[in-house]
Amino acid sequence: MTLVVGMPASLSGQFQAQGRQALAGILAWERDANAETPNAFRVLHHDDASDASTVREATRRLIVDDQIDILIGPYSSVLTSAAAQVAEAHGKLLWNQGGASDDVYRQGYRQIVGILTPASRYLTGLLPLVRQTDPSATPIALVRASTGEFPKAVCSGVAGTAEGLGFRTVLDLEFAASSADFTDVNGRIRAVQPDVVVMVGRVRNDLALARILAESGVNAGAVVAVAAGIQAFQDDLGSLAGRFVGPSQWESGAHYQPDFGPTAEQVIASFRRDGHQTVDYPMAQAYAAGIVVQKCLEEAGSPDNQALRDAAARLRFSTFYGDFEIDAETGRQIGRESLLVQWQEGRKVIVWPPSLAQGRLVYPWR
């Protein structure tokens, strides 16, 4: 029996770059899984247009009209939250590969399994990394988009660990996600002379703010942009991207040791067969969702939603993407930690955690 795997995918709109990567990831997994077991899976997708109302309809269509067996979530927290509402209403298990916001796990949903590290733990290693590099670092500036749960969760995660490590938040600033001019934000950051700057917005926000910070020569020890974890950051900023730090859910150089599924080298080779020379984490985590589904199917012995949810709650294993373990009650991923990368001489270098680091944090930033 061929299992139909459905996915709302952002092929247009603001999330289309990551949405297309996620779709490429799940399609590569489909091909590789079927090479191992012919006709095991068939992927079906609909464009969600990076829009919450559209993703609700796309999710409903997949569940009700297409009668899919497996539902893979979209990219982005706002779209995942919308898809999860529909999935829960229809009793369909959602495999969350692209929505990092913690908020989706606070709704009491039973039909969700998290693949990626939640937003509140995106920058878990940042302040320990800075502290071991600079024992005197203290002031932190947190700058985030006012829209959505994701920016708030990332910054709250940093703020929550700051005092215990001897840091102090001196600026906690929100900006409109529609902003294009960050002159005032840049001035506010410069005025407080922070040792650490964390900025979290939409990709275009991060790029615009990173550019003005770099061009204006803000003095800081470490400057973090969530978008710095993807290749597009370097492609857009060029040499200005140097020394920016960003979180990454996965990097090819991390060398996790899988006890289920292909190695990272095999996954990368699969992507390259499709012409993808650069593999960012949105592509990898969608592929990883397919691997996790396979393992849970093997454990459950059935595509039944409850059987799969129970299997996911029991299992602890590792894939090329890292460790998998969920909180049995909420479905939240608790088994893995995000990486921190820094752009050094035109390439991403893993600087955290120490066990996977490829190099040291270059400090100060400017």
mmCIF file of C-alpha atoms in Angstrom:
data_model
loop_
_atom_site.group_PDB
_atom_site.id
_atom_site.type_symbol
_atom_site.label_atom_id
_atom_site.label_comp_id
_atom_site.label_asym_id
_atom_site.label_seq_id
_atom_site.Cartn_x
_atom_site.Cartn_y
_atom_site.Cartn_z
ATOM 1 C CA MET A 1 0.000 0.000 0.000
ATOM 2 C CA THR A 2 1.295 3.441 -0.949
ATOM 3 C CA LEU A 3 0.931 6.020 1.832
ATOM 4 C CA VAL A 4 0.048 9.532 0.681
ATOM 5 C CA VAL A 5 2.073 12.241 2.406
ATOM 6 C CA GLY A 6 0.544 15.723 2.221
ATOM 7 C CA MET A 7 2.243 19.059 2.813
ATOM 8 C CA PRO A 8 1.144 22.704 2.530
ATOM 9 C CA ALA A 9 4.164 24.457 0.999
ATOM 10 C CA SER A 10 4.932 28.148 0.539
ATOM 11 C CA LEU A 11 5.680 28.342 -3.178
ATOM 12 C CA SER A 12 4.746 32.030 -3.281
ATOM 13 C CA GLY A 13 4.709 34.922 -0.814
ATOM 14 C CA GLN A 14 7.162 35.956 1.893
ATOM 15 C CA PHE A 15 8.199 32.416 2.921
ATOM 16 C CA GLN A 16 8.647 31.050 -0.574
ATOM 17 C CA ALA A 17 12.446 30.637 -0.373
ATOM 18 C CA GLN A 18 12.224 28.441 2.721
ATOM 19 C CA GLY A 19 8.972 26.839 1.560
ATOM 20 C CA ARG A 20 10.559 25.713 -1.685
ATOM 21 C CA GLN A 21 13.517 24.341 0.259
ATOM 22 C CA ALA A 22 11.191 22.403 2.555
ATOM 23 C CA LEU A 23 9.333 20.939 -0.416
ATOM 24 C CA ALA A 24 12.645 19.955 -2.027
ATOM 25 C CA GLY A 25 13.556 18.215 1.216
ATOM 26 C CA ILE A 26 10.401 16.114 1.453
ATOM 27 C CA LEU A 27 10.527 15.242 -2.262
ATOM 28 C CA ALA A 28 14.132 14.060 -1.955
ATOM 29 C CA TRP A 29 13.099 11.929 1.030
ATOM 30 C CA GLU A 30 10.197 10.473 -0.984
ATOM 31 C CA ARG A 31 12.538 9.418 -3.785
ATOM 32 C CA ASP A 32 15.084 7.905 -1.421
ATOM 33 C CA ALA A 33 12.468 6.086 0.659
ATOM 34 C CA ASN A 34 10.876 4.646 -2.470
ATOM 35 C CA ALA A 35 14.272 3.537 -3.754
ATOM 36 C CA GLU A 36 14.543 1.438 -0.605
ATOM 37 C CA THR A 37 10.900 0.242 -0.581
ATOM 38 C CA PRO A 38 9.256 0.780 -3.994
ATOM 39 C CA ASN A 39 5.970 2.692 -4.020
ATOM 40 C CA ALA A 40 5.958 3.153 -0.245
ATOM 41 C CA PHE A 41 5.120 6.881 -0.314
ATOM 42 C CA ARG A 42 3.634 9.508 -2.603
ATOM 43 C CA VAL A 43 3.962 13.198 -1.760
ATOM 44 C CA LEU A 44 1.115 15.596 -2.501
ATOM 45 C CA HIS A 45 1.426 19.344 -1.892
ATOM 46 C CA HIS A 46 -0.578 22.543 -2.275
ATOM 47 C CA ASP A 47 0.738 26.113 -2.302
ATOM 48 C CA ASP A 48 -0.189 27.925 0.912
ATOM 49 C CA ALA A 49 0.928 31.298 -0.524
ATOM 50 C CA SER A 50 2.627 32.140 2.819
ATOM 51 C CA ASP A 51 -0.825 33.067 4.093
ATOM 52 C CA ALA A 52 -2.588 31.813 7.228
ATOM 53 C CA SER A 53 -6.073 31.577 5.716
ATOM 54 C CA THR A 54 -4.718 29.851 2.620
ATOM 55 C CA VAL A 55 -2.751 27.320 4.660
ATOM 56 C CA ARG A 56 -5.914 26.485 6.609
ATOM 57 C CA GLU A 57 -7.725 25.704 3.382
ATOM 58 C CA ALA A 58 -4.738 23.803 1.947
ATOM 59 C CA THR A 59 -4.549 21.703 5.112
ATOM 60 C CA ARG A 60 -8.296 21.026 5.094
ATOM 61 C CA ARG A 61 -8.107 20.055 1.440
ATOM 62 C CA LEU A 62 -5.270 17.611 2.075
ATOM 63 C CA ILE A 63 -7.086 15.963 4.987
ATOM 64 C CA VAL A 64 -10.684 15.961 3.720
ATOM 65 C CA ASP A 65 -10.536 16.022 -0.078
ATOM 66 C CA ASP A 66 -7.241 14.253 -0.732
ATOM 67 C CA GLN A 67 -7.550 11.929 2.282
ATOM 68 C CA ILE A 68 -3.819 11.835 2.916
ATOM 69 C CA ASP A 69 -2.290 9.359 5.336
ATOM 70 C CA ILE A 70 0.520 11.560 6.700
ATOM 71 C CA LEU A 71 0.435 15.368 7.195
ATOM 72 C CA ILE A 72 3.726 17.275 7.148
ATOM 73 C CA GLY A 73 3.491 20.854 8.382
ATOM 74 C CA PRO A 74 4.457 24.026 6.465
ATOM 75 C CA TYR A 75 7.419 26.329 7.019
ATOM 76 C CA SER A 76 7.090 29.215 9.534
ATOM 77 C CA SER A 77 5.506 29.453 12.945
ATOM 78 C CA VAL A 78 2.471 31.467 11.898
ATOM 79 C CA LEU A 79 1.552 28.990 9.158
ATOM 80 C CA THR A 80 2.216 25.989 11.383
ATOM 81 C CA SER A 81 -0.109 27.392 14.057
ATOM 82 C CA ALA A 82 -2.865 27.808 11.475
ATOM 83 C CA ALA A 83 -2.326 24.318 10.034
ATOM 84 C CA ALA A 84 -2.248 22.787 13.526
ATOM 85 C CA GLN A 85 -5.689 24.231 14.324
ATOM 86 C CA VAL A 86 -7.149 22.485 11.297
ATOM 87 C CA ALA A 87 -5.264 19.238 11.917
ATOM 88 C CA GLU A 88 -6.457 19.107 15.524
ATOM 89 C CA ALA A 89 -10.061 19.748 14.513
ATOM 90 C CA HIS A 90 -9.927 16.829 12.084
ATOM 91 C CA GLY A 91 -7.977 14.515 14.379
ATOM 92 C CA LYS A 92 -5.017 14.399 11.980
ATOM 93 C CA LEU A 93 -1.491 14.148 13.331
ATOM 94 C CA LEU A 94 0.724 17.045 12.181
ATOM 95 C CA TRP A 95 4.457 16.410 11.881
ATOM 96 C CA ASN A 96 5.848 19.871 12.605
ATOM 97 C CA GLN A 97 9.011 20.347 10.597
ATOM 98 C CA GLY A 98 8.910 24.102 10.075
ATOM 99 C CA GLY A 99 7.222 25.994 12.928
ATOM 100 C CA ALA A 100 9.562 26.722 15.821
ATOM 101 C CA SER A 101 7.288 28.875 17.991
ATOM 102 C CA ASP A 102 6.646 27.352 21.423
ATOM 103 C CA ASP A 103 3.096 28.697 21.355
ATOM 104 C CA VAL A 104 1.756 25.849 19.197
ATOM 105 C CA TYR A 105 2.615 23.417 22.008
ATOM 106 C CA ARG A 106 0.690 25.465 24.586
ATOM 107 C CA GLN A 107 -2.729 25.005 22.990
ATOM 108 C CA GLY A 108 -3.423 21.582 24.439
ATOM 109 C CA TYR A 109 -3.174 19.945 21.006
ATOM 110 C CA ARG A 110 -2.693 16.180 20.991
ATOM 111 C CA GLN A 111 -2.183 15.880 17.236
ATOM 112 C CA ILE A 112 1.297 17.343 16.817
ATOM 113 C CA VAL A 113 4.864 16.033 16.839
ATOM 114 C CA GLY A 114 7.776 18.484 16.800
ATOM 115 C CA ILE A 115 10.844 17.768 14.683
ATOM 116 C CA LEU A 116 12.834 20.970 15.192
ATOM 117 C CA THR A 117 14.186 22.786 18.256
ATOM 118 C CA PRO A 118 11.598 25.251 19.666
ATOM 119 C CA ALA A 119 12.203 28.992 19.344
ATOM 120 C CA SER A 120 12.785 29.558 23.066
ATOM 121 C CA ARG A 121 15.844 27.308 22.781
ATOM 122 C CA TYR A 122 17.174 28.682 19.471
ATOM 123 C CA LEU A 123 19.927 30.655 21.204
ATOM 124 C CA THR A 124 20.498 28.490 24.288
ATOM 125 C CA GLY A 125 24.234 28.463 23.689
ATOM 126 C CA LEU A 126 24.688 32.156 22.884
ATOM 127 C CA LEU A 127 25.317 33.648 26.305
ATOM 128 C CA PRO A 128 27.434 30.707 27.557
ATOM 129 C CA LEU A 129 29.521 31.088 24.392
ATOM 130 C CA VAL A 130 29.969 34.842 24.886
ATOM 131 C CA ARG A 131 30.698 34.392 28.584
ATOM 132 C CA GLN A 132 33.511 31.907 27.970
ATOM 133 C CA THR A 133 34.928 34.294 25.358
ATOM 134 C CA ASP A 134 34.521 37.538 27.338
ATOM 135 C CA PRO A 135 34.149 37.234 31.140
ATOM 136 C CA SER A 136 33.319 40.946 31.414
ATOM 137 C CA ALA A 137 30.497 41.141 28.837
ATOM 138 C CA THR A 138 27.290 42.497 30.389
ATOM 139 C CA PRO A 139 24.806 44.654 28.394
ATOM 140 C CA ILE A 140 22.459 42.967 25.905
ATOM 141 C CA ALA A 141 20.227 44.575 23.269
ATOM 142 C CA LEU A 142 17.193 42.581 22.113
ATOM 143 C CA VAL A 143 15.539 43.855 18.929
ATOM 144 C CA ARG A 144 12.579 42.011 17.439
ATOM 145 C CA ALA A 145 9.609 42.268 15.112
ATOM 146 C CA SER A 146 6.370 43.011 16.928
ATOM 147 C CA THR A 147 4.382 40.502 14.862
ATOM 148 C CA GLY A 148 4.154 36.796 15.668
ATOM 149 C CA GLU A 149 5.144 34.531 18.534
ATOM 150 C CA PHE A 150 8.494 33.455 17.099
ATOM 151 C CA PRO A 151 10.500 36.681 17.635
ATOM 152 C CA LYS A 152 9.129 37.025 21.159
ATOM 153 C CA ALA A 153 9.978 33.411 22.019
ATOM 154 C CA VAL A 154 13.559 33.663 20.748
ATOM 155 C CA CYS A 155 14.242 36.866 22.685
ATOM 156 C CA SER A 156 12.493 35.590 25.805
ATOM 157 C CA GLY A 157 14.740 32.545 25.734
ATOM 158 C CA VAL A 158 17.819 34.787 25.765
ATOM 159 C CA ALA A 159 16.435 37.144 28.420
ATOM 160 C CA GLY A 160 15.490 34.229 30.644
ATOM 161 C CA THR A 161 19.088 33.036 30.974
ATOM 162 C CA ALA A 162 20.789 36.435 30.992
ATOM 163 C CA GLU A 163 20.775 37.312 34.692
ATOM 164 C CA GLY A 164 22.018 33.924 35.816
ATOM 165 C CA LEU A 165 25.050 34.307 33.580
ATOM 166 C CA GLY A 166 25.813 37.877 34.660
ATOM 167 C CA PHE A 167 24.252 39.712 31.697
ATOM 168 C CA ARG A 168 21.789 42.603 31.807
ATOM 169 C CA THR A 169 19.205 43.563 29.173
ATOM 170 C CA VAL A 170 19.641 47.274 28.453
ATOM 171 C CA LEU A 171 17.418 47.470 25.379
ATOM 172 C CA ASP A 172 14.269 45.492 24.572
ATOM 173 C CA LEU A 173 12.923 47.038 21.384
ATOM 174 C CA GLU A 174 10.152 46.060 18.968
ATOM 175 C CA PHE A 175 9.751 47.237 15.384
ATOM 176 C CA ALA A 176 6.974 46.771 12.835
ATOM 177 C CA ALA A 177 7.577 43.764 10.595
ATOM 178 C CA SER A 178 6.747 46.006 7.625
ATOM 179 C CA SER A 179 9.689 48.294 8.473
ATOM 180 C CA ALA A 180 12.254 49.007 5.763
ATOM 181 C CA ASP A 181 14.152 51.877 7.405
ATOM 182 C CA PHE A 182 16.115 50.919 10.513
ATOM 183 C CA THR A 183 17.966 54.203 11.029
ATOM 184 C CA ASP A 184 16.205 54.881 14.338
ATOM 185 C CA VAL A 185 16.706 51.290 15.545
ATOM 186 C CA ASN A 186 20.393 51.541 14.712
ATOM 187 C CA GLY A 187 20.641 54.757 16.728
ATOM 188 C CA ARG A 188 18.923 53.167 19.726
ATOM 189 C CA ILE A 189 21.344 50.237 19.634
ATOM 190 C CA ARG A 190 24.407 52.465 19.364
ATOM 191 C CA ALA A 191 23.207 54.568 22.299
ATOM 192 C CA VAL A 192 23.227 51.680 24.781
ATOM 193 C CA GLN A 193 26.651 50.319 23.709
ATOM 194 C CA PRO A 194 25.741 46.635 24.059
ATOM 195 C CA ASP A 195 28.186 43.766 24.216
ATOM 196 C CA VAL A 196 25.601 41.468 22.637
ATOM 197 C CA VAL A 197 22.959 42.350 20.035
ATOM 198 C CA VAL A 198 20.173 39.911 19.152
ATOM 199 C CA MET A 199 17.808 40.728 16.286
ATOM 200 C CA VAL A 200 14.845 38.641 15.238
ATOM 201 C CA GLY A 201 12.505 39.594 12.414
ATOM 202 C CA ARG A 202 11.465 38.386 9.033
ATOM 203 C CA VAL A 203 14.364 37.574 6.727
ATOM 204 C CA ARG A 204 14.108 40.932 4.966
ATOM 205 C CA ASN A 205 14.109 42.721 8.363
ATOM 206 C CA ASP A 206 17.236 40.880 9.489
ATOM 207 C CA LEU A 207 19.017 41.647 6.225
ATOM 208 C CA ALA A 208 18.162 45.370 6.314
ATOM 209 C CA LEU A 209 19.079 45.776 9.982
ATOM 210 C CA ALA A 210 22.270 43.742 9.615
ATOM 211 C CA ARG A 211 23.342 45.910 6.709
ATOM 212 C CA ILE A 212 22.871 49.201 8.543
ATOM 213 C CA LEU A 213 24.616 47.872 11.658
ATOM 214 C CA ALA A 214 27.584 46.711 9.610
ATOM 215 C CA GLU A 215 27.798 49.895 7.561
ATOM 216 C CA SER A 216 27.496 52.163 10.587
ATOM 217 C CA GLY A 217 30.211 50.317 12.498
ATOM 218 C CA VAL A 218 28.330 49.555 15.710
ATOM 219 C CA ASN A 219 30.795 48.412 18.348
ATOM 220 C CA ALA A 220 29.684 45.135 19.920
ATOM 221 C CA GLY A 221 31.163 41.855 20.993
ATOM 222 C CA ALA A 222 28.658 39.554 19.286
ATOM 223 C CA VAL A 223 25.832 40.401 16.888
ATOM 224 C CA VAL A 224 23.210 37.760 16.220
ATOM 225 C CA ALA A 225 20.618 37.661 13.448
ATOM 226 C CA VAL A 226 18.294 34.684 13.109
ATOM 227 C CA ALA A 227 18.583 34.956 9.323
ATOM 228 C CA ALA A 228 22.372 34.591 9.555
ATOM 229 C CA GLY A 229 21.872 30.834 9.681
ATOM 230 C CA ILE A 230 20.981 30.622 5.973
ATOM 231 C CA GLN A 231 23.068 31.045 2.829
ATOM 232 C CA ALA A 232 20.883 33.915 1.608
ATOM 233 C CA PHE A 233 22.344 36.076 4.384
ATOM 234 C CA GLN A 234 25.841 35.861 2.901
ATOM 235 C CA ASP A 235 24.513 36.083 -0.653
ATOM 236 C CA ASP A 236 22.754 39.374 0.121
ATOM 237 C CA LEU A 237 25.331 41.053 2.362
ATOM 238 C CA GLY A 238 28.569 39.777 0.878
ATOM 239 C CA SER A 239 31.584 40.825 2.938
ATOM 240 C CA LEU A 240 29.319 42.696 5.379
ATOM 241 C CA ALA A 241 28.066 39.304 6.626
ATOM 242 C CA GLY A 242 31.416 38.641 8.277
ATOM 243 C CA ARG A 243 31.300 37.771 12.011
ATOM 244 C CA PHE A 244 27.497 37.774 12.260
ATOM 245 C CA VAL A 245 26.249 34.853 14.338
ATOM 246 C CA GLY A 246 23.045 32.938 13.687
ATOM 247 C CA PRO A 247 21.194 29.852 14.866
ATOM 248 C CA SER A 248 20.927 26.825 12.624
ATOM 249 C CA GLN A 249 18.794 23.745 13.056
ATOM 250 C CA TRP A 250 21.331 21.742 11.044
ATOM 251 C CA GLU A 251 24.640 22.049 9.211
ATOM 252 C CA SER A 252 26.333 19.489 7.003
ATOM 253 C CA GLY A 253 29.491 19.760 9.087
ATOM 254 C CA ALA A 254 27.773 18.800 12.348
ATOM 255 C CA HIS A 255 28.358 15.049 11.763
ATOM 256 C CA TYR A 256 25.576 13.633 13.901
ATOM 257 C CA GLN A 257 25.766 9.861 14.186
ATOM 258 C CA PRO A 258 22.409 8.398 13.078
ATOM 259 C CA ASP A 259 21.085 5.137 14.437
ATOM 260 C CA PHE A 260 18.223 5.249 11.936
ATOM 261 C CA GLY A 261 18.163 6.377 8.305
ATOM 262 C CA PRO A 262 20.860 7.752 6.014
ATOM 263 C CA THR A 263 23.992 9.633 6.998
ATOM 264 C CA ALA A 264 24.385 13.354 6.369
ATOM 265 C CA GLU A 265 26.714 12.586 3.472
ATOM 266 C CA GLN A 266 24.059 10.428 1.833
ATOM 267 C CA VAL A 267 21.385 13.078 2.314
ATOM 268 C CA ILE A 268 23.602 15.806 0.869
ATOM 269 C CA ALA A 269 24.415 13.597 -2.116
ATOM 270 C CA SER A 270 20.679 13.123 -2.660
ATOM 271 C CA PHE A 271 20.073 16.876 -2.671
ATOM 272 C CA ARG A 272 22.943 17.418 -5.075
ATOM 273 C CA ARG A 273 21.404 14.943 -7.499
ATOM 274 C CA ASP A 274 18.539 17.443 -7.658
ATOM 275 C CA GLY A 275 20.947 20.296 -8.341
ATOM 276 C CA HIS A 276 21.028 21.777 -4.825
ATOM 277 C CA GLN A 277 24.645 22.701 -4.165
ATOM 278 C CA THR A 278 23.815 24.629 -0.992
ATOM 279 C CA VAL A 279 21.749 22.829 1.648
ATOM 280 C CA ASP A 280 20.176 25.103 4.268
ATOM 281 C CA TYR A 281 18.423 23.714 7.311
ATOM 282 C CA PRO A 282 14.816 24.167 6.015
ATOM 283 C CA MET A 283 15.589 21.523 3.390
ATOM 284 C CA ALA A 284 17.277 19.200 5.872
ATOM 285 C CA GLN A 285 14.561 19.386 8.507
ATOM 286 C CA ALA A 286 11.814 18.525 6.006
ATOM 287 C CA TYR A 287 13.818 15.477 4.916
ATOM 288 C CA ALA A 288 14.303 14.622 8.593
ATOM 289 C CA ALA A 289 10.533 14.747 9.121
ATOM 290 C CA GLY A 290 10.187 11.973 6.569
ATOM 291 C CA ILE A 291 12.808 9.880 8.366
ATOM 292 C CA VAL A 292 11.021 10.365 11.702
ATOM 293 C CA VAL A 293 7.706 9.336 10.125
ATOM 294 C CA GLN A 294 9.346 6.165 8.777
ATOM 295 C CA LYS A 295 10.730 5.250 12.190
ATOM 296 C CA CYS A 296 7.387 5.838 13.888
ATOM 297 C CA LEU A 297 5.569 3.807 11.239
ATOM 298 C CA GLU A 298 8.005 0.984 11.865
ATOM 299 C CA GLU A 299 7.394 1.224 15.616
ATOM 300 C CA ALA A 300 3.606 1.593 15.358
ATOM 301 C CA GLY A 301 3.051 -0.959 12.615
ATOM 302 C CA SER A 302 0.235 1.198 11.285
ATOM 303 C CA PRO A 303 -0.431 4.708 9.854
ATOM 304 C CA ASP A 304 -3.178 5.182 12.448
ATOM 305 C CA ASN A 305 -2.839 8.672 13.944
ATOM 306 C CA GLN A 306 -2.986 7.624 17.592
ATOM 307 C CA ALA A 307 -0.638 4.710 17.063
ATOM 308 C CA LEU A 308 1.881 7.038 15.427
ATOM 309 C CA ARG A 309 1.513 9.667 18.166
ATOM 310 C CA ASP A 310 2.068 7.017 20.838
ATOM 311 C CA ALA A 311 5.098 5.669 18.985
ATOM 312 C CA ALA A 312 6.607 9.158 18.704
ATOM 313 C CA ALA A 313 6.130 9.661 22.453
ATOM 314 C CA ARG A 314 7.953 6.393 23.245
ATOM 315 C CA LEU A 315 10.868 6.649 20.863
ATOM 316 C CA ARG A 316 14.314 8.129 21.421
ATOM 317 C CA PHE A 317 16.669 7.841 18.470
ATOM 318 C CA SER A 318 19.031 9.821 16.270
ATOM 319 C CA THR A 319 19.040 10.692 12.590
ATOM 320 C CA PHE A 320 21.408 12.665 10.365
ATOM 321 C CA TYR A 321 19.529 15.717 11.752
ATOM 322 C CA GLY A 322 20.332 14.940 15.387
ATOM 323 C CA ASP A 323 18.499 13.417 18.342
ATOM 324 C CA PHE A 324 14.745 12.903 18.401
ATOM 325 C CA GLU A 325 12.737 12.950 21.618
ATOM 326 C CA ILE A 326 9.436 14.681 22.316
ATOM 327 C CA ASP A 327 7.608 15.684 25.451
ATOM 328 C CA ALA A 328 4.939 12.989 25.617
ATOM 329 C CA GLU A 329 2.242 15.419 26.738
ATOM 330 C CA THR A 330 2.711 18.336 24.329
ATOM 331 C CA GLY A 331 4.630 16.850 21.388
ATOM 332 C CA ARG A 332 7.331 19.512 21.802
ATOM 333 C CA GLN A 333 10.823 18.505 20.683
ATOM 334 C CA ILE A 334 13.181 18.223 23.671
ATOM 335 C CA GLY A 335 15.935 15.987 22.346
ATOM 336 C CA ARG A 336 18.070 18.400 20.380
ATOM 337 C CA GLU A 337 19.846 21.749 20.599
ATOM 338 C CA SER A 338 20.248 24.332 17.857
ATOM 339 C CA LEU A 339 23.684 25.060 16.494
ATOM 340 C CA LEU A 340 25.271 28.496 16.433
ATOM 341 C CA VAL A 341 27.173 29.445 13.306
ATOM 342 C CA GLN A 342 29.323 32.452 12.501
ATOM 343 C CA TRP A 343 30.213 33.790 9.083
ATOM 344 C CA GLN A 344 34.008 33.714 8.838
ATOM 345 C CA GLU A 345 35.815 34.527 5.579
ATOM 346 C CA GLY A 346 32.734 33.830 3.484
ATOM 347 C CA ARG A 347 31.659 30.535 5.050
ATOM 348 C CA LYS A 348 29.576 29.357 7.976
ATOM 349 C CA VAL A 349 31.566 27.951 10.886
ATOM 350 C CA ILE A 350 29.864 26.059 13.715
ATOM 351 C CA VAL A 351 30.911 27.717 16.988
ATOM 352 C CA TRP A 352 28.435 26.021 19.374
ATOM 353 C CA PRO A 353 27.984 23.487 20.926
ATOM 354 C CA PRO A 354 31.616 22.727 21.839
ATOM 355 C CA SER A 355 31.229 19.059 20.897
ATOM 356 C CA LEU A 356 30.414 19.982 17.291
ATOM 357 C CA ALA A 357 32.333 23.270 16.935
ATOM 358 C CA GLN A 358 34.461 23.731 13.822
ATOM 359 C CA GLY A 359 36.163 26.843 15.129
ATOM 360 C CA ARG A 360 36.199 29.527 17.798
ATOM 361 C CA LEU A 361 33.909 32.542 17.969
ATOM 362 C CA VAL A 362 35.639 35.527 16.377
ATOM 363 C CA TYR A 363 35.183 38.255 18.989
ATOM 364 C CA PRO A 364 34.576 41.161 19.140
ATOM 365 C CA TRP A 365 32.283 41.631 16.161
ATOM 366 C CA ARG A 366 33.696 45.051 15.305
#
